[in-house]
CSV table of C-alpha atoms in Angstrom, one decimal:
chain,number,residue,atom,x,y,z
X,1427,UNK,CA,11.7,10.9,-5.2
X,1428,UNK,CA,8.9,12.8,-3.2
X,1429,UNK,CA,6.7,10.7,-1.6
X,1430,UNK,CA,3.4,11.4,0.3
X,1431,UNK,CA,1.9,8.7,2.7
X,1432,UNK,CA,-1.8,9.2,3.4
X,1433,UNK,CA,-2.3,8.0,7.0
X,1434,UNK,CA,-0.2,8.2,10.3
X,1435,UNK,CA,-0.5,4.3,11.2
X,1436,UNK,CA,1.8,1.7,11.9
X,1437,UNK,CA,1.7,1.1,7.9
X,1438,UNK,CA,2.1,4.7,7.1
X,1439,UNK,CA,5.4,5.6,9.6
X,1440,UNK,CA,7.1,2.0,8.4
X,1441,UNK,CA,6.9,2.8,4.9
X,1442,UNK,CA,8.0,6.2,5.7
X,1443,UNK,CA,10.9,5.2,7.9
X,1444,UNK,CA,11.9,2.9,5.1
X,1445,UNK,CA,11.7,5.1,2.4
X,1446,UNK,CA,13.3,7.9,4.4
X,1447,UNK,CA,16.3,5.4,5.1
X,1448,UNK,CA,16.9,4.5,1.4
X,1449,UNK,CA,17.1,8.7,0.7
X,1450,UNK,CA,13.4,9.5,-0.1
X,1451,UNK,CA,11.7,12.7,0.6
X,1452,UNK,CA,8.8,11.3,2.9
X,1453,UNK,CA,5.9,13.7,4.2
X,1454,UNK,CA,2.8,11.8,6.2
X,1455,UNK,CA,-0.9,13.2,5.3
X,1456,UNK,CA,-3.4,13.5,8.1
X,1457,UNK,CA,-6.7,15.3,8.7
X,1458,UNK,CA,-5.1,17.1,11.9
X,1459,UNK,CA,-1.5,17.1,11.4
X,1460,UNK,CA,-1.0,19.4,14.4
X,1461,UNK,CA,-2.4,16.4,16.5
X,1462,UNK,CA,0.3,14.1,15.2
X,1463,UNK,CA,3.4,16.2,15.2
X,1464,UNK,CA,5.0,13.9,18.1
X,1465,UNK,CA,6.0,10.6,15.4
X,1466,UNK,CA,9.2,11.9,14.3
X,1467,UNK,CA,8.0,12.3,11.1
X,1468,UNK,CA,7.1,15.4,8.8
X,1469,UNK,CA,3.3,15.4,9.0
X,1470,UNK,CA,1.6,17.8,6.9
X,1471,UNK,CA,-2.4,18.1,5.7
X,1472,UNK,CA,-4.1,15.8,3.4
X,1473,UNK,CA,-3.9,18.4,0.4
X,1474,UNK,CA,-0.6,19.6,0.9
X,1475,UNK,CA,0.9,16.0,1.1
X,1476,UNK,CA,-0.5,15.0,-2.3
X,1477,UNK,CA,0.7,18.6,-3.7
X,1478,UNK,CA,4.0,17.5,-2.2
X,1479,UNK,CA,4.4,14.0,-3.6
X,1480,UNK,CA,5.2,12.8,-6.7
X,1481,UNK,CA,4.2,9.2,-5.3
X,1482,UNK,CA,1.4,9.0,-3.3
X,1483,UNK,CA,0.6,6.3,-0.5
X,1484,UNK,CA,-2.9,5.6,0.1
X,1485,UNK,CA,-2.4,3.9,3.5
X,1486,UNK,CA,-5.5,4.6,5.5
X,1487,UNK,CA,-8.2,2.2,6.3
X,1488,UNK,CA,-10.1,0.7,3.3
X,1489,UNK,CA,-13.4,1.2,4.5
X,1490,UNK,CA,-13.0,5.4,4.1
X,1491,UNK,CA,-10.1,5.5,1.8
X,1492,UNK,CA,-12.3,6.6,-1.3
X,1493,UNK,CA,-14.1,9.3,0.6
X,1494,UNK,CA,-10.5,10.8,1.7
X,1495,UNK,CA,-9.4,10.9,-1.5
X,1496,UNK,CA,-12.3,12.4,-2.7
X,1497,UNK,CA,-11.6,15.1,-0.2
X,1498,UNK,CA,-8.2,15.8,-1.7
X,1499,UNK,CA,-9.8,15.9,-5.1
X,1500,UNK,CA,-9.6,14.4,-8.8
X,1501,UNK,CA,-8.0,17.6,-10.1
X,1502,UNK,CA,-4.9,17.5,-7.3
X,1503,UNK,CA,-4.4,13.7,-8.1
X,1504,UNK,CA,-4.3,13.7,-11.8
X,1505,UNK,CA,-1.1,12.4,-12.8
X,1506,UNK,CA,0.2,11.1,-9.7
X,1507,UNK,CA,1.1,7.5,-9.2
X,1508,UNK,CA,-0.8,6.2,-5.9
X,1509,UNK,CA,0.3,3.0,-4.6
X,1510,UNK,CA,-2.3,1.8,-2.8
X,1511,UNK,CA,-1.7,-0.5,0.1
X,1512,UNK,CA,-5.2,-0.3,2.1
X,1513,UNK,CA,-7.5,-3.3,2.8
X,1514,UNK,CA,-11.0,-2.5,3.9
X,1515,UNK,CA,-12.0,-4.9,6.9
X,1516,UNK,CA,-14.7,-4.9,9.5
X,1517,UNK,CA,-14.2,-4.0,13.1
X,1518,UNK,CA,-13.5,-7.7,14.0
X,1519,UNK,CA,-11.3,-8.5,10.8
X,1520,UNK,CA,-14.0,-11.2,10.0
X,1521,UNK,CA,-15.9,-9.3,6.7
X,1522,UNK,CA,-14.4,-7.4,3.6
X,1523,UNK,CA,-15.9,-4.3,2.8
X,1524,UNK,CA,-15.3,-4.9,-1.1
X,1525,UNK,CA,-16.5,-8.4,-1.2
X,1526,UNK,CA,-17.1,-8.6,-5.1
X,1527,UNK,CA,-14.9,-5.9,-5.9
X,1528,UNK,CA,-11.4,-4.4,-4.4
X,1529,UNK,CA,-10.4,-1.1,-2.9
X,1530,UNK,CA,-7.6,-0.8,-5.8
X,1531,UNK,CA,-10.1,-0.8,-8.4
X,1532,UNK,CA,-12.9,1.3,-6.7
X,1533,UNK,CA,-10.0,4.0,-6.4
X,1534,UNK,CA,-8.8,3.5,-10.0
X,1535,UNK,CA,-12.9,3.5,-10.9
X,1536,UNK,CA,-13.1,6.8,-9.4
X,1537,UNK,CA,-9.7,8.4,-10.5
X,1538,UNK,CA,-8.9,7.3,-14.1
X,1539,UNK,CA,-6.2,9.8,-14.4
X,1540,UNK,CA,-4.4,8.7,-11.3
X,1541,UNK,CA,-2.6,5.5,-12.2
X,1542,UNK,CA,-2.7,3.0,-9.3
X,1543,UNK,CA,-1.0,0.1,-8.2
X,1544,UNK,CA,-1.7,-2.2,-5.7
X,1545,UNK,CA,1.0,-4.1,-3.6
X,1546,UNK,CA,2.3,-4.6,0.0
X,1547,UNK,CA,-1.3,-5.3,1.4
X,1548,UNK,CA,-0.8,-9.5,2.0
X,1549,UNK,CA,2.0,-8.5,4.9
X,1550,UNK,CA,2.0,-6.8,8.2
X,1551,UNK,CA,4.2,-3.7,8.3
X,1552,UNK,CA,6.9,-4.9,10.2
X,1553,UNK,CA,7.5,-7.2,7.3
X,1554,UNK,CA,6.8,-4.3,4.4
X,1555,UNK,CA,10.1,-2.9,5.2
X,1556,UNK,CA,12.5,-5.7,6.3
X,1557,UNK,CA,11.8,-8.5,4.3
X,1558,UNK,CA,15.5,-9.8,5.0
X,1559,UNK,CA,14.6,-10.3,8.2
X,1560,UNK,CA,12.2,-13.6,7.4
X,1561,UNK,CA,14.0,-17.1,7.2
X,1562,UNK,CA,13.9,-17.1,3.6
X,1563,UNK,CA,12.7,-15.1,0.3
X,1564,UNK,CA,9.4,-14.2,0.1
X,1565,UNK,CA,7.2,-12.9,-2.4
X,1566,UNK,CA,5.2,-9.1,-2.9
X,1567,UNK,CA,2.4,-8.5,-5.5
X,1568,UNK,CA,1.7,-5.7,-8.0
X,1569,UNK,CA,-1.7,-5.3,-9.4
X,1570,UNK,CA,-2.0,-2.2,-11.8
X,1571,UNK,CA,-3.2,-1.3,-15.3
X,1572,UNK,CA,0.0,1.3,-16.3
X,1573,UNK,CA,2.9,-0.2,-17.0
X,1574,UNK,CA,5.3,2.6,-15.8
X,1575,UNK,CA,3.5,3.1,-12.8
X,1576,UNK,CA,4.5,-0.3,-11.9
X,1577,UNK,CA,8.0,-0.1,-12.9
X,1578,UNK,CA,8.4,2.9,-10.6
X,1579,UNK,CA,6.6,1.2,-8.0
X,1580,UNK,CA,9.4,-2.0,-8.4
X,1581,UNK,CA,12.2,0.5,-8.2
X,1582,UNK,CA,10.4,1.5,-4.6
X,1583,UNK,CA,9.7,-1.7,-3.4
X,1584,UNK,CA,13.6,-2.4,-4.1
X,1585,UNK,CA,14.6,0.0,-1.7
X,1586,UNK,CA,12.5,-1.5,1.0
X,1587,UNK,CA,14.4,-4.3,0.5
X,1588,UNK,CA,12.4,-6.5,-2.0
X,1589,UNK,CA,14.9,-7.2,-4.8
X,1590,UNK,CA,13.1,-7.8,-8.6
X,1591,UNK,CA,13.3,-12.1,-8.0
X,1592,UNK,CA,10.5,-11.2,-5.0
X,1593,UNK,CA,8.1,-8.9,-7.2
X,1594,UNK,CA,5.6,-10.5,-8.9
X,1595,UNK,CA,3.5,-8.9,-11.4
X,1596,UNK,CA,0.2,-10.6,-11.6
X,1597,UNK,CA,-1.4,-8.6,-13.7
X,1598,UNK,CA,-4.4,-5.6,-14.4
X,1599,UNK,CA,-6.2,-3.5,-11.4
X,1600,UNK,CA,-8.8,-5.9,-11.4
X,1601,UNK,CA,-6.3,-8.9,-9.7
X,1602,UNK,CA,-5.8,-6.6,-6.9
X,1603,UNK,CA,-9.4,-8.2,-5.2
X,1604,UNK,CA,-6.6,-11.5,-4.8
X,1605,UNK,CA,-4.3,-9.4,-3.0
X,1606,UNK,CA,-6.8,-7.5,-0.7
X,1607,UNK,CA,-8.9,-11.2,-0.3
X,1608,UNK,CA,-5.8,-12.6,1.0
X,1609,UNK,CA,-6.6,-10.7,4.1
X,1610,UNK,CA,-9.3,-13.2,5.3
X,1611,UNK,CA,-6.7,-16.1,5.2
X,1612,UNK,CA,-3.7,-13.8,7.0
X,1613,UNK,CA,-6.0,-13.3,10.0
X,1614,UNK,CA,-6.3,-17.2,10.2
X,1615,UNK,CA,-2.2,-17.9,9.4
X,1616,UNK,CA,-1.9,-15.4,12.9
X,1617,UNK,CA,-4.6,-17.0,14.5
X,1618,UNK,CA,-2.4,-20.4,14.0
X,1619,UNK,CA,1.1,-18.7,14.6
X,1620,UNK,CA,0.3,-16.6,16.9
X,1621,UNK,CA,2.3,-13.8,15.3
X,1622,UNK,CA,1.9,-11.0,12.5
X,1623,UNK,CA,5.5,-11.2,11.4
X,1624,UNK,CA,5.4,-13.6,8.1
X,1625,UNK,CA,4.8,-13.8,4.3
X,1626,UNK,CA,4.0,-16.1,1.6
X,1627,UNK,CA,6.4,-17.3,-0.7
X,1628,UNK,CA,5.4,-18.6,-4.2
X,1629,UNK,CA,7.3,-21.9,-5.4
X,1630,UNK,CA,7.3,-22.9,-8.5
X,1631,UNK,CA,9.1,-26.3,-10.2
X,1632,UNK,CA,12.7,-26.0,-11.0
X,1633,UNK,CA,12.9,-25.0,-14.2
X,1634,UNK,CA,14.0,-27.9,-16.9
């Protein structure tokens, strides 16, 4: 698939490398693409990246994501699956910018013709593309209102190394709140472990 990733930070680059290795056509989108020509990945402007993409990924800071998407325009985004991995946090990582909502919900509300799926925001970029490197299976969550959009997202997650057994659909886009609000616990776990490379696993009772 043609995947456009908005952003050029650690998350966007990790996902771009992961999907490129799986055979997808990736393009990073930047406000200043000429300044990011040294990344070893193709980079273009935001609008060009959106036009290129069958699937668009928001990997920008959650505090600016909606504004950035508005700069591309609702018409350009209409009908394109948008996978949102952003989280809005304060500079000191102690407060959420959407404490009573979620970035995923706000994007979906702002762009009703663009199916939004929230995923991958409960882990560090090192885990997003290498879940098999952890000491055991773990869980990646999906939130969104469009069943087909979630099916495609699930397929792309599988290409990153997440088997269907590790993918948990937790419901509509309002459930993105739980994913994003986990960021505060994530930072606490980082402090306890002294490391970012970990994930959580949903464990249930044995069948029967």
